[in-house]
Amino acid sequence: MSFRIERLVEKHVSGAADVLVRAYALPPWNESWSLEAAAENVTYVLETPRSVALAAVDEGKVLGIALGVRQRRHTGPVIYLDELSVQPDAQGKGIGTALLSAMFETAKAEGCNSVWLISQRGGALSEFYQRCGFAMRDELGLYSRSSG
């Protein structure tokens, strides 16, 4: 499979939305995204100042995406990686790894000293991120509160 990593732009939004819908429908997430909600999510990131949006593309088809935002932290500038998703039928072919590598290169080029993300503590995704050089921070937790 040949693909290239490029900046995600408006023409990629529908393909990126399809990636989110299909990737999140499977375990471990089992989420039911609509194409409209996914496209809105991608567009929101594109419209956010200091965003970094990358796509893995093969012959015009979006195979994977990485969406992040540059932020200032106590350690200096970082990129918070909000989404990393790959089409289910393209997983295991180096696309996620290539997107992460490109995100790191982009971070360095834009003066950021690290990339942060939130994901599951165990399972295949955790193992993938650790193989890609991410370290789990024991002192951090994910907190949420729903209105309903």
N, CA, C and O atoms as a GROMACS GRO file, in nm:
protein
  592
    1MET      N    1   0.086  -0.118   0.000
    1MET     CA    2   0.000   0.000   0.000
    1MET      C    3   0.090   0.124   0.000
    1MET      O    4   0.179   0.137   0.083
    2SER      N    5   0.064   0.212  -0.094
    2SER     CA    6   0.138   0.338  -0.096
    2SER      C    7   0.045   0.448  -0.048
    2SER      O    8  -0.072   0.454  -0.085
    3PHE      N    9   0.099   0.536   0.033
    3PHE     CA   10   0.023   0.652   0.081
    3PHE      C   11   0.123   0.761   0.110
    3PHE      O   12   0.244   0.737   0.122
    4ARG      N   13   0.072   0.880   0.121
    4ARG     CA   14   0.157   0.992   0.160
    4ARG      C   15   0.086   1.070   0.270
    4ARG      O   16  -0.037   1.071   0.279
    5ILE      N   17   0.166   1.134   0.352
    5ILE     CA   18   0.112   1.217   0.460
    5ILE      C   19   0.114   1.361   0.411
    5ILE      O   20   0.215   1.411   0.362
    6GLU      N   21   0.000   1.427   0.424
    6GLU     CA   22  -0.010   1.567   0.384
    6GLU      C   23  -0.097   1.642   0.482
    6GLU      O   24  -0.168   1.583   0.563
    7ARG      N   25  -0.090   1.774   0.475
    7ARG     CA   26  -0.178   1.855   0.559
    7ARG      C   27  -0.322   1.827   0.521
    7ARG      O   28  -0.356   1.822   0.402
    8LEU      N   29  -0.406   1.809   0.620
    8LEU     CA   30  -0.548   1.787   0.596
    8LEU      C   31  -0.610   1.924   0.568
    8LEU      O   32  -0.593   2.018   0.646
    9VAL      N   33  -0.680   1.933   0.456
    9VAL     CA   34  -0.746   2.057   0.416
    9VAL      C   35  -0.892   2.029   0.386
    9VAL      O   36  -0.937   1.915   0.395
   10GLU      N   37  -0.965   2.133   0.350
   10GLU     CA   38  -1.110   2.124   0.328
   10GLU      C   39  -1.150   2.007   0.237
   10GLU      O   40  -1.249   1.940   0.263
   11LYS      N   41  -1.074   1.983   0.130
   11LYS     CA   42  -1.112   1.875   0.038
   11LYS      C   43  -1.107   1.736   0.102
   11LYS      O   44  -1.163   1.641   0.048
   12HIS      N   45  -1.039   1.724   0.217
   12HIS     CA   46  -1.028   1.596   0.287
   12HIS      C   47  -1.137   1.574   0.392
   12HIS      O   48  -1.145   1.465   0.450
   13VAL      N   49  -1.220   1.674   0.419
   13VAL     CA   50  -1.312   1.667   0.532
   13VAL      C   51  -1.406   1.546   0.523
   13VAL      O   52  -1.421   1.475   0.622
   14SER      N   53  -1.468   1.521   0.410
   14SER     CA   54  -1.563   1.408   0.403
   14SER      C   55  -1.490   1.275   0.420
   14SER      O   56  -1.542   1.184   0.485
   15GLY      N   57  -1.371   1.262   0.362
   15GLY     CA   58  -1.293   1.139   0.380
   15GLY      C   59  -1.248   1.121   0.524
   15GLY      O   60  -1.250   1.010   0.576
   16ALA      N   61  -1.207   1.231   0.588
   16ALA     CA   62  -1.167   1.227   0.728
   16ALA      C   63  -1.285   1.189   0.817
   16ALA      O   64  -1.270   1.113   0.913
   17ALA      N   65  -1.403   1.243   0.786
   17ALA     CA   66  -1.523   1.210   0.862
   17ALA      C   67  -1.554   1.060   0.850
   17ALA      O   68  -1.592   0.996   0.948
   18ASP      N   69  -1.539   1.006   0.730
   18ASP     CA   70  -1.562   0.862   0.710
   18ASP      C   71  -1.464   0.779   0.794
   18ASP      O   72  -1.503   0.676   0.849
   19VAL      N   73  -1.338   0.823   0.802
   19VAL     CA   74  -1.241   0.753   0.886
   19VAL      C   75  -1.289   0.750   1.030
   19VAL      O   76  -1.287   0.644   1.093
   20LEU      N   77  -1.331   0.865   1.083
   20LEU     CA   78  -1.379   0.870   1.222
   20LEU      C   79  -1.499   0.778   1.244
   20LEU      O   80  -1.503   0.703   1.341
   21VAL      N   81  -1.597   0.785   1.155
   21VAL     CA   82  -1.718   0.704   1.170
   21VAL      C   83  -1.683   0.556   1.174
   21VAL      O   84  -1.729   0.483   1.262
   22ARG      N   85  -1.602   0.511   1.078
   22ARG     CA   86  -1.571   0.369   1.068
   22ARG      C   87  -1.477   0.320   1.177
   22ARG      O   88  -1.495   0.210   1.230
   23ALA      N   89  -1.376   0.400   1.213
   23ALA     CA   90  -1.280   0.359   1.315
   23ALA      C   91  -1.345   0.353   1.454
   23ALA      O   92  -1.319   0.260   1.531
   24TYR      N   93  -1.428   0.452   1.486
   24TYR     CA   94  -1.489   0.455   1.619
   24TYR      C   95  -1.607   0.358   1.634
   24TYR      O   96  -1.652   0.335   1.746
   25ALA      N   97  -1.656   0.302   1.525
   25ALA     CA   98  -1.766   0.206   1.533
   25ALA      C   99  -1.718   0.071   1.587
   25ALA      O  100  -1.798  -0.010   1.634
   26LEU      N  101  -1.588   0.047   1.581
   26LEU     CA  102  -1.531  -0.081   1.622
   26LEU      C  103  -1.481  -0.077   1.766
   26LEU      O  104  -1.463   0.031   1.823
   27PRO      N  105  -1.459  -0.196   1.826
   27PRO     CA  106  -1.398  -0.199   1.958
   27PRO      C  107  -1.259  -0.136   1.954
   27PRO      O  108  -1.192  -0.147   1.851
   28PRO      N  109  -1.215  -0.072   2.055
   28PRO     CA  110  -1.274  -0.071   2.189
   28PRO      C  111  -1.377   0.039   2.211
   28PRO      O  112  -1.439   0.045   2.317
   29TRP      N  113  -1.397   0.128   2.110
   29TRP     CA  114  -1.483   0.244   2.131
   29TRP      C  115  -1.631   0.212   2.115
   29TRP      O  116  -1.711   0.250   2.200
   30ASN      N  117  -1.668   0.142   2.008
   30ASN     CA  118  -1.809   0.108   1.983
   30ASN      C  119  -1.901   0.229   1.986
   30ASN      O  120  -2.009   0.226   2.045
   31GLU      N  121  -1.857   0.337   1.921
   31GLU     CA  122  -1.934   0.461   1.919
   31GLU      C  123  -2.007   0.475   1.786
   31GLU      O  124  -1.958   0.431   1.682
   32SER      N  125  -2.124   0.537   1.791
   32SER     CA  126  -2.204   0.559   1.671
   32SER      C  127  -2.197   0.705   1.629
   32SER      O  128  -2.283   0.785   1.666
   33TRP      N  129  -2.096   0.739   1.552
   33TRP     CA  130  -2.081   0.874   1.498
   33TRP      C  131  -2.165   0.886   1.371
   33TRP      O  132  -2.172   0.792   1.292
   34SER      N  133  -2.229   1.000   1.353
   34SER     CA  134  -2.290   1.029   1.223
   34SER      C  135  -2.182   1.097   1.138
   34SER      O  136  -2.088   1.156   1.191
   35LEU      N  137  -2.197   1.087   1.006
   35LEU     CA  138  -2.103   1.156   0.918
   35LEU      C  139  -2.106   1.307   0.943
   35LEU      O  140  -2.002   1.373   0.937
   36GLU      N  141  -2.225   1.359   0.970
   36GLU     CA  142  -2.238   1.502   0.996
   36GLU      C  143  -2.160   1.545   1.121
   36GLU      O  144  -2.089   1.646   1.118
   37ALA      N  145  -2.172   1.467   1.230
   37ALA     CA  146  -2.100   1.501   1.353
   37ALA      C  147  -1.950   1.487   1.334
   37ALA      O  148  -1.873   1.570   1.384
   38ALA      N  149  -1.908   1.384   1.262
   38ALA     CA  150  -1.765   1.363   1.238
   38ALA      C  151  -1.708   1.476   1.152
   38ALA      O  152  -1.599   1.526   1.180
   39ALA      N  153  -1.781   1.515   1.048
   39ALA     CA  154  -1.735   1.625   0.962
   39ALA      C  155  -1.728   1.755   1.041
   39ALA      O  156  -1.636   1.835   1.022
   40GLU      N  157  -1.824   1.776   1.130
   40GLU     CA  158  -1.822   1.896   1.214
   40GLU      C  159  -1.698   1.895   1.304
   40GLU      O  160  -1.635   1.999   1.324
   41ASN      N  161  -1.664   1.780   1.360
   41ASN     CA  162  -1.546   1.767   1.445
   41ASN      C  163  -1.419   1.801   1.368
   41ASN      O  164  -1.335   1.876   1.417
   42VAL      N  165  -1.405   1.746   1.249
   42VAL     CA  166  -1.286   1.771   1.167
   42VAL      C  167  -1.280   1.919   1.127
   42VAL      O  168  -1.174   1.980   1.135
   43THR      N  169  -1.391   1.974   1.085
   43THR     CA  170  -1.397   2.115   1.045
   43THR      C  171  -1.363   2.206   1.162
   43THR      O  172  -1.293   2.306   1.146
   44TYR      N  173  -1.412   2.172   1.279
   44TYR     CA  174  -1.382   2.252   1.399
   44TYR      C  175  -1.231   2.259   1.422
   44TYR      O  176  -1.178   2.366   1.451
   45VAL      N  177  -1.164   2.145   1.410
   45VAL     CA  178  -1.018   2.145   1.429
   45VAL      C  179  -0.951   2.230   1.322
   45VAL      O  180  -0.862   2.309   1.352
   46LEU      N  181  -0.994   2.216   1.197
   46LEU     CA  182  -0.935   2.295   1.089
   46LEU      C  183  -0.951   2.445   1.112
   46LEU      O  184  -0.863   2.523   1.076
   47GLU      N  185  -1.062   2.485   1.172
   47GLU     CA  186  -1.089   2.626   1.196
   47GLU      C  187  -1.027   2.679   1.325
   47GLU      O  188  -1.030   2.799   1.350
   48THR      N  189  -0.972   2.591   1.407
   48THR     CA  190  -0.911   2.629   1.534
   48THR      C  191  -0.772   2.687   1.509
   48THR      O  192  -0.690   2.624   1.443
   49PRO      N  193  -0.746   2.806   1.562
   49PRO     CA  194  -0.612   2.862   1.547
   49PRO      C  195  -0.507   2.766   1.605
   49PRO      O  196  -0.532   2.701   1.707
   50ARG      N  197  -0.394   2.757   1.542
   50ARG     CA  198  -0.281   2.675   1.584
   50ARG      C  199  -0.308   2.525   1.574
   50ARG      O  200  -0.242   2.445   1.641
   51SER      N  201  -0.406   2.487   1.493
   51SER     CA  202  -0.432   2.344   1.477
   51SER      C  203  -0.330   2.281   1.384
   51SER      O  204  -0.269   2.348   1.301
   52VAL      N  205  -0.312   2.151   1.401
   52VAL     CA  206  -0.226   2.072   1.314
   52VAL      C  207  -0.311   1.952   1.271
   52VAL      O  208  -0.349   1.869   1.353
   53ALA      N  209  -0.341   1.945   1.142
   53ALA     CA  210  -0.426   1.839   1.090
   53ALA      C  211  -0.354   1.771   0.974
   53ALA      O  212  -0.315   1.835   0.876
   54LEU      N  213  -0.335   1.640   0.987
   54LEU     CA  214  -0.264   1.562   0.887
   54LEU      C  215  -0.352   1.450   0.836
   54LEU      O  216  -0.439   1.400   0.908
   55ALA      N  217  -0.330   1.411   0.711
   55ALA     CA  218  -0.406   1.301   0.651
   55ALA      C  219  -0.309   1.207   0.581
   55ALA      O  220  -0.211   1.250   0.519
   56ALA      N  221  -0.337   1.078   0.591
   56ALA     CA  222  -0.267   0.977   0.511
   56ALA      C  223  -0.358   0.953   0.390
   56ALA      O  224  -0.473   0.913   0.406
   57VAL      N  225  -0.306   0.977   0.271
   57VAL     CA  226  -0.388   0.974   0.150
   57VAL      C  227  -0.325   0.879   0.048
   57VAL      O  228  -0.204   0.880   0.028
   58ASP      N  229  -0.409   0.798  -0.015
   58ASP     CA  230  -0.367   0.710  -0.123
   58ASP      C  231  -0.463   0.728  -0.239
   58ASP      O  232  -0.581   0.696  -0.228
   59GLU      N  233  -0.412   0.780  -0.350
   59GLU     CA  234  -0.493   0.804  -0.470
   59GLU      C  235  -0.621   0.881  -0.439
   59GLU      O  236  -0.729   0.847  -0.489
   60GLY      N  237  -0.609   0.983  -0.358
   60GLY     CA  238  -0.722   1.070  -0.325
   60GLY      C  239  -0.809   1.021  -0.212
   60GLY      O  240  -0.896   1.095  -0.166
   61LYS      N  241  -0.789   0.898  -0.164
   61LYS     CA  242  -0.870   0.845  -0.055
   61LYS      C  243  -0.798   0.867   0.078
   61LYS      O  244  -0.680   0.836   0.092
   62VAL      N  245  -0.872   0.922   0.176
   62VAL     CA  246  -0.817   0.944   0.309
   62VAL      C  247  -0.820   0.810   0.384
   62VAL      O  248  -0.926   0.752   0.406
   63LEU      N  249  -0.700   0.764   0.423
   63LEU     CA  250  -0.687   0.637   0.495
   63LEU      C  251  -0.674   0.656   0.645
   63LEU      O  252  -0.708   0.566   0.722
   64GLY      N  253  -0.627   0.772   0.686
   64GLY     CA  254  -0.609   0.799   0.828
   64GLY      C  255  -0.590   0.947   0.852
   64GLY      O  256  -0.557   1.023   0.762
   65ILE      N  257  -0.613   0.987   0.978
   65ILE     CA  258  -0.601   1.128   1.014
   65ILE      C  259  -0.534   1.143   1.150
   65ILE      O  260  -0.542   1.054   1.235
   66ALA      N  261  -0.471   1.256   1.169
   66ALA     CA  262  -0.418   1.298   1.299
   66ALA      C  263  -0.455   1.444   1.316
   66ALA      O  264  -0.418   1.528   1.235
   67LEU      N  265  -0.528   1.474   1.423
   67LEU     CA  266  -0.577   1.609   1.448
   67LEU      C  267  -0.525   1.657   1.582
   67LEU      O  268  -0.547   1.591   1.684
   68GLY      N  269  -0.458   1.770   1.584
   68GLY     CA  270  -0.406   1.822   1.709
   68GLY      C  271  -0.408   1.974   1.712
   68GLY      O  272  -0.439   2.040   1.613
   69VAL      N  273  -0.374   2.027   1.830
   69VAL     CA  274  -0.370   2.172   1.850
   69VAL      C  275  -0.244   2.205   1.930
   69VAL      O  276  -0.214   2.141   2.030
   70ARG      N  277  -0.171   2.306   1.884
   70ARG     CA  278  -0.055   2.354   1.958
   70ARG      C  279  -0.103   2.429   2.083
   70ARG      O  280  -0.192   2.513   2.076
   71GLN      N  281  -0.042   2.396   2.195
   71GLN     CA  282  -0.076   2.461   2.321
   71GLN      C  283   0.051   2.497   2.396
   71GLN      O  284   0.157   2.439   2.371
   72ARG      N  285   0.041   2.590   2.487
   72ARG     CA  286   0.153   2.625   2.574
   72ARG      C  287   0.130   2.558   2.708
   72ARG      O  288   0.025   2.577   2.770
   73ARG      N  289   0.227   2.481   2.755
   73ARG     CA  290   0.224   2.416   2.885
   73ARG      C  291   0.344   2.462   2.966
   73ARG      O  292   0.429   2.536   2.916
   74HIS      N  293   0.350   2.419   3.090
   74HIS     CA  294   0.462   2.458   3.177
   74HIS      C  295   0.596   2.411   3.122
   74HIS      O  296   0.700   2.471   3.152
   75THR      N  297   0.596   2.306   3.043
   75THR     CA  298   0.719   2.252   2.985
   75THR      C  299   0.755   2.320   2.854
   75THR      O  300   0.861   2.293   2.796
   76GLY      N  301   0.668   2.407   2.806
   76GLY     CA  302   0.688   2.474   2.678
   76GLY      C  303   0.576   2.439   2.581
   76GLY      O  304   0.475   2.381   2.621
   77PRO      N  305   0.594   2.472   2.454
   77PRO     CA  306   0.491   2.443   2.355
   77PRO      C  307   0.479   2.292   2.329
   77PRO      O  308   0.580   2.223   2.318
   78VAL      N  309   0.357   2.244   2.320
   78VAL     CA  310   0.329   2.104   2.291
   78VAL      C  311   0.218   2.096   2.187
   78VAL      O  312   0.148   2.194   2.162
   79ILE      N  313   0.203   1.980   2.129
   79ILE     CA  314   0.084   1.953   2.047
   79ILE      C  315   0.000   1.853   2.124
   79ILE      O  316   0.048   1.746   2.162
   80TYR      N  317  -0.126   1.889   2.147
   80TYR     CA  318  -0.220   1.795   2.206
   80TYR      C  319  -0.289   1.724   2.090
   80TYR      O  320  -0.361   1.785   2.012
   81LEU      N  321  -0.265   1.594   2.080
   81LEU     CA  322  -0.322   1.513   1.973
   81LEU      C  323  -0.462   1.468   2.014
   81LEU      O  324  -0.477   1.383   2.101
   82ASP      N  325  -0.562   1.525   1.950
   82ASP     CA  326  -0.701   1.498   1.984
   82ASP      C  327  -0.753   1.372   1.915
   82ASP      O  328  -0.830   1.297   1.975
   83GLU      N  329  -0.711   1.348   1.793
   83GLU     CA  330  -0.759   1.232   1.717
   83GLU      C  331  -0.646   1.169   1.639
   83GLU      O  332  -0.567   1.239   1.575
   84LEU      N  333  -0.638   1.038   1.644
   84LEU     CA  334  -0.555   0.959   1.554
   84LEU      C  335  -0.641   0.841   1.515
   84LEU      O  336  -0.670   0.755   1.598
   85SER      N  337  -0.683   0.836   1.390
   85SER     CA  338  -0.774   0.732   1.344
   85SER      C  339  -0.732   0.684   1.206
   85SER      O  340  -0.686   0.762   1.122
   86VAL      N  341  -0.748   0.553   1.184
   86VAL     CA  342  -0.714   0.490   1.057
   86VAL      C  343  -0.832   0.403   1.014
   86VAL      O  344  -0.894   0.335   1.095
   87GLN      N  345  -0.862   0.406   0.884
   87GLN     CA  346  -0.969   0.321   0.830
   87GLN      C  347  -0.944   0.177   0.876
   87GLN      O  348  -0.831   0.129   0.869
   88PRO      N  349  -1.047   0.109   0.924
   88PRO     CA  350  -1.028  -0.028   0.973
   88PRO      C  351  -0.959  -0.121   0.874
   88PRO      O  352  -0.874  -0.200   0.914
   89ASP      N  353  -0.992  -0.113   0.745
   89ASP     CA  354  -0.931  -0.203   0.648
   89ASP      C  355  -0.788  -0.164   0.612
   89ASP      O  356  -0.720  -0.236   0.538
   90ALA      N  357  -0.740  -0.050   0.665
   90ALA     CA  358  -0.603  -0.005   0.640
   90ALA      C  359  -0.516  -0.012   0.766
   90ALA      O  360  -0.399   0.024   0.762
   91GLN      N  361  -0.573  -0.059   0.877
   91GLN     CA  362  -0.497  -0.067   1.001
   91GLN      C  363  -0.392  -0.178   0.991
   91GLN      O  364  -0.410  -0.276   0.920
   92GLY      N  365  -0.284  -0.160   1.064
   92GLY     CA  366  -0.177  -0.258   1.065
   92GLY      C  367  -0.082  -0.246   0.947
   92GLY      O  368  -0.002  -0.337   0.923
   93LYS      N  369  -0.091  -0.137   0.872
   93LYS     CA  370  -0.008  -0.119   0.753
   93LYS      C  371   0.088  -0.002   0.765
   93LYS      O  372   0.143   0.045   0.665
   94GLY      N  373   0.108   0.047   0.888
   94GLY     CA  374   0.203   0.154   0.912
   94GLY      C  375   0.148   0.295   0.901
   94GLY      O  376   0.222   0.391   0.915
   95ILE      N  377   0.018   0.308   0.876
   95ILE     CA  378  -0.040   0.441   0.857
   95ILE      C  379  -0.042   0.519   0.988
   95ILE      O  380  -0.003   0.636   0.991
   96GLY      N  381  -0.088   0.457   1.096
   96GLY     CA  382  -0.091   0.525   1.226
   96GLY      C  383   0.048   0.566   1.270
   96GLY      O  384   0.068   0.677   1.320
   97THR      N  385   0.144   0.476   1.252
   97THR     CA  386   0.283   0.506   1.288
   97THR      C  387   0.336   0.622   1.204
   97THR      O  388   0.404   0.710   1.256
   98ALA      N  389   0.306   0.622   1.075
   98ALA     CA  390   0.350   0.730   0.987
   98ALA      C  391   0.286   0.863   1.026
   98ALA      O  392   0.352   0.967   1.025
   99LEU      N  393   0.158   0.860   1.062
   99LEU     CA  394   0.091   0.983   1.105
   99LEU      C  395   0.153   1.036   1.234
   99LEU      O  396   0.175   1.157   1.247
  100LEU      N  397   0.182   0.947   1.330
  100LEU     CA  398   0.246   0.991   1.454
  100LEU      C  399   0.384   1.049   1.427
  100LEU      O  400   0.420   1.152   1.483
  101SER      N  401   0.461   0.984   1.342
  101SER     CA  402   0.594   1.034   1.306
  101SER      C  403   0.584   1.172   1.242
  101SER      O  404   0.662   1.262   1.274
  102ALA      N  405   0.490   1.188   1.151
  102ALA     CA  406   0.470   1.318   1.086
  102ALA      C  407   0.426   1.424   1.186
  102ALA      O  408   0.466   1.540   1.175
  103MET      N  409   0.345   1.385   1.284
  103MET     CA  410   0.301   1.480   1.387
  103MET      C  411   0.421   1.523   1.471
  103MET      O  412   0.434   1.641   1.504
  104PHE      N  413   0.510   1.430   1.504
  104PHE     CA  414   0.632   1.465   1.579
  104PHE      C  415   0.720   1.559   1.497
  104PHE      O  416   0.772   1.657   1.550
  105GLU      N  417   0.737   1.528   1.370
  105GLU     CA  418   0.819   1.615   1.284
  105GLU      C  419   0.758   1.754   1.272
  105GLU      O  420   0.830   1.854   1.275
  106THR      N  421   0.628   1.760   1.260
  106THR     CA  422   0.558   1.889   1.254
  106THR      C  423   0.575   1.963   1.386
  106THR      O  424   0.600   2.084   1.387
  107ALA      N  425   0.562   1.892   1.497
  107ALA     CA  426   0.580   1.953   1.629
  107ALA      C  427   0.718   2.015   1.640
  107ALA      O  428   0.732   2.130   1.682
  108LYS      N  429   0.820   1.939   1.604
  108LYS     CA  430   0.958   1.991   1.612
  108LYS      C  431   0.976   2.112   1.522
  108LYS      O  432   1.036   2.212   1.562
  109ALA      N  433   0.924   2.103   1.400
  109ALA     CA  434   0.939   2.212   1.304
  109ALA      C  435   0.869   2.339   1.352
  109ALA      O  436   0.911   2.450   1.317
  110GLU      N  437   0.764   2.324   1.431
  110GLU     CA  438   0.688   2.439   1.478
  110GLU      C  439   0.725   2.478   1.621
  110GLU      O  440   0.653   2.554   1.686
  111GLY      N  441   0.838   2.426   1.670
  111GLY     CA  442   0.890   2.467   1.799
  111GLY      C  443   0.830   2.400   1.920
  111GLY      O  444   0.849   2.446   2.032
  112CYS      N  445   0.756   2.291   1.900
  112CYS     CA  446   0.696   2.220   2.012
  112CYS      C  447   0.792   2.112   2.062
  112CYS      O  448   0.863   2.050   1.983
  113ASN      N  449   0.794   2.091   2.194
  113ASN     CA  450   0.888   1.995   2.250
  113ASN      C  451   0.828   1.858   2.278
  113ASN      O  452   0.902   1.766   2.314
  114SER      N  453   0.697   1.842   2.261
  114SER     CA  454   0.636   1.709   2.282
  114SER      C  455   0.496   1.704   2.222
  114SER      O  456   0.438   1.805   2.185
  115VAL      N  457   0.446   1.582   2.215
  115VAL     CA  458   0.308   1.555   2.171
  115VAL      C  459   0.240   1.482   2.285
  115VAL      O  460   0.293   1.383   2.336
  116TRP      N  461   0.123   1.528   2.325
  116TRP     CA  462   0.045   1.467   2.432
  116TRP      C  463  -0.082   1.408   2.372
  116TRP      O  464  -0.133   1.457   2.271
  117LEU      N  465  -0.133   1.302   2.435
  117LEU     CA  466  -0.262   1.246   2.395
  117LEU      C  467  -0.324   1.173   2.513
  117LEU      O  468  -0.258   1.142   2.611
  118ILE      N  469  -0.452   1.147   2.501
  118ILE     CA  470  -0.526   1.068   2.600
  118ILE      C  471  -0.583   0.947   2.528
  118ILE      O  472  -0.643   0.960   2.421
  119SER      N  473  -0.563   0.829   2.586
  119SER     CA  474  -0.618   0.707   2.530
  119SER      C  475  -0.638   0.605   2.642
  119SER      O  476  -0.621   0.637   2.759
  120GLN      N  477  -0.673   0.485   2.604
  120GLN     CA  478  -0.695   0.379   2.702
  120GLN      C  479  -0.565   0.342   2.772
  120GLN      O  480  -0.457   0.350   2.713
  121ARG      N  481  -0.577   0.300   2.897
  121ARG     CA  482  -0.461   0.261   2.976
  121ARG      C  483  -0.408   0.122   2.938
  121ARG      O  484  -0.291   0.093   2.962
  122GLY      N  485  -0.490   0.038   2.881
  122GLY     CA  486  -0.448  -0.097   2.846
  122GLY      C  487  -0.498  -0.134   2.708
  122GLY      O  488  -0.569  -0.057   2.643
  123GLY      N  489  -0.460  -0.252   2.663
  123GLY     CA  490  -0.509  -0.302   2.536
  123GLY      C  491  -0.419  -0.264   2.419
  123GLY      O  492  -0.310  -0.209   2.436
  124ALA      N  493  -0.468  -0.294   2.301
  124ALA     CA  494  -0.390  -0.278   2.178
  124ALA      C  495  -0.351  -0.133   2.152
  124ALA      O  496  -0.240  -0.106   2.106
  125LEU      N  497  -0.442  -0.039   2.180
  125LEU     CA  498  -0.408   0.102   2.157
  125LEU      C  499  -0.296   0.149   2.248
  125LEU      O  500  -0.204   0.218   2.205
  126SER      N  501  -0.304   0.112   2.374
  126SER     CA  502  -0.199   0.148   2.468
  126SER      C  503  -0.065   0.089   2.424
  126SER      O  504   0.037   0.157   2.426
  127GLU      N  505  -0.067  -0.036   2.383
  127GLU     CA  506   0.056  -0.101   2.335
  127GLU      C  507   0.111  -0.031   2.210
  127GLU      O  508   0.232  -0.012   2.198
  128PHE      N  509   0.021   0.008   2.119
  128PHE     CA  510   0.064   0.080   1.999
  128PHE      C  511   0.134   0.210   2.035
  128PHE      O  512   0.244   0.238   1.986
  129TYR      N  513   0.072   0.291   2.122
  129TYR     CA  514   0.133   0.419   2.159
  129TYR      C  515   0.267   0.398   2.230
  129TYR      O  516   0.361   0.474   2.207
  130GLN      N  517   0.275   0.297   2.314
  130GLN     CA  518   0.401   0.271   2.381
  130GLN      C  519   0.509   0.225   2.283
  130GLN      O  520   0.626   0.263   2.298
  131ARG      N  521   0.474   0.145   2.183
  131ARG     CA  522   0.570   0.106   2.079
  131ARG      C  523   0.619   0.228   2.001
  131ARG      O  524   0.732   0.230   1.951
  132CYS      N  525   0.533   0.329   1.991
  132CYS     CA  526   0.568   0.452   1.919
  132CYS      C  527   0.640   0.552   2.008
  132CYS      O  528   0.663   0.666   1.966
  133GLY      N  529   0.677   0.512   2.129
  133GLY     CA  530   0.758   0.596   2.216
  133GLY      C  531   0.683   0.678   2.320
  133GLY      O  532   0.746   0.755   2.392
  134PHE      N  533   0.552   0.664   2.330
  134PHE     CA  534   0.477   0.737   2.431
  134PHE      C  535   0.491   0.666   2.565
  134PHE      O  536   0.497   0.543   2.571
  135ALA      N  537   0.496   0.743   2.671
  135ALA     CA  538   0.501   0.689   2.806
  135ALA      C  539   0.372   0.727   2.878
  135ALA      O  540   0.324   0.840   2.865
  136MET      N  541   0.316   0.632   2.953
  136MET     CA  542   0.195   0.658   3.028
  136MET      C  543   0.231   0.732   3.157
  136MET      O  544   0.325   0.694   3.227
  137ARG      N  545   0.156   0.833   3.187
  137ARG     CA  546   0.180   0.911   3.310
  137ARG      C  547   0.086   0.860   3.417
  137ARG      O  548  -0.036   0.878   3.406
  138ASP      N  549   0.139   0.798   3.519
  138ASP     CA  550   0.059   0.739   3.626
  138ASP      C  551  -0.024   0.840   3.704
  138ASP      O  552  -0.131   0.806   3.754
  139GLU      N  553   0.026   0.962   3.715
  139GLU     CA  554  -0.042   1.060   3.800
  139GLU      C  555  -0.160   1.129   3.732
  139GLU      O  556  -0.229   1.207   3.796
  140LEU      N  557  -0.183   1.103   3.603
  140LEU     CA  558  -0.292   1.169   3.534
  140LEU      C  559  -0.413   1.078   3.521
  140LEU      O  560  -0.400   0.956   3.507
  141GLY      N  561  -0.530   1.136   3.525
  141GLY     CA  562  -0.656   1.064   3.505
  141GLY      C  563  -0.744   1.143   3.410
  141GLY      O  564  -0.724   1.263   3.392
  142LEU      N  565  -0.838   1.077   3.352
  142LEU     CA  566  -0.936   1.143   3.266
  142LEU      C  567  -1.064   1.161   3.345
  142LEU      O  568  -1.120   1.063   3.395
  143TYR      N  569  -1.109   1.284   3.357
  143TYR     CA  570  -1.230   1.314   3.431
  143TYR      C  571  -1.334   1.366   3.333
  143TYR      O  572  -1.301   1.440   3.241
  144SER      N  573  -1.459   1.328   3.353
  144SER     CA  574  -1.566   1.385   3.271
  144SER      C  575  -1.692   1.398   3.356
  144SER      O  576  -1.708   1.330   3.457
  145ARG      N  577  -1.778   1.486   3.313
  145ARG     CA  578  -1.906   1.506   3.379
  145ARG      C  579  -2.009   1.529   3.272
  145ARG      O  580  -1.993   1.618   3.188
  146SER      N  581  -2.115   1.452   3.274
  146SER     CA  582  -2.221   1.465   3.174
  146SER      C  583  -2.335   1.547   3.229
  146SER      O  584  -2.359   1.552   3.350
  147SER      N  585  -2.407   1.613   3.138
  147SER     CA  586  -2.519   1.695   3.180
  147SER      C  587  -2.646   1.614   3.199
  147SER      O  588  -2.743   1.662   3.257
  148GLY      N  589  -2.645   1.490   3.150
  148GLY     CA  590  -2.768   1.412   3.155
  148GLY      C  591  -2.771   1.299   3.242
  148GLY      O  592  -2.872   1.229   3.251
   0.00000   0.00000   0.00000
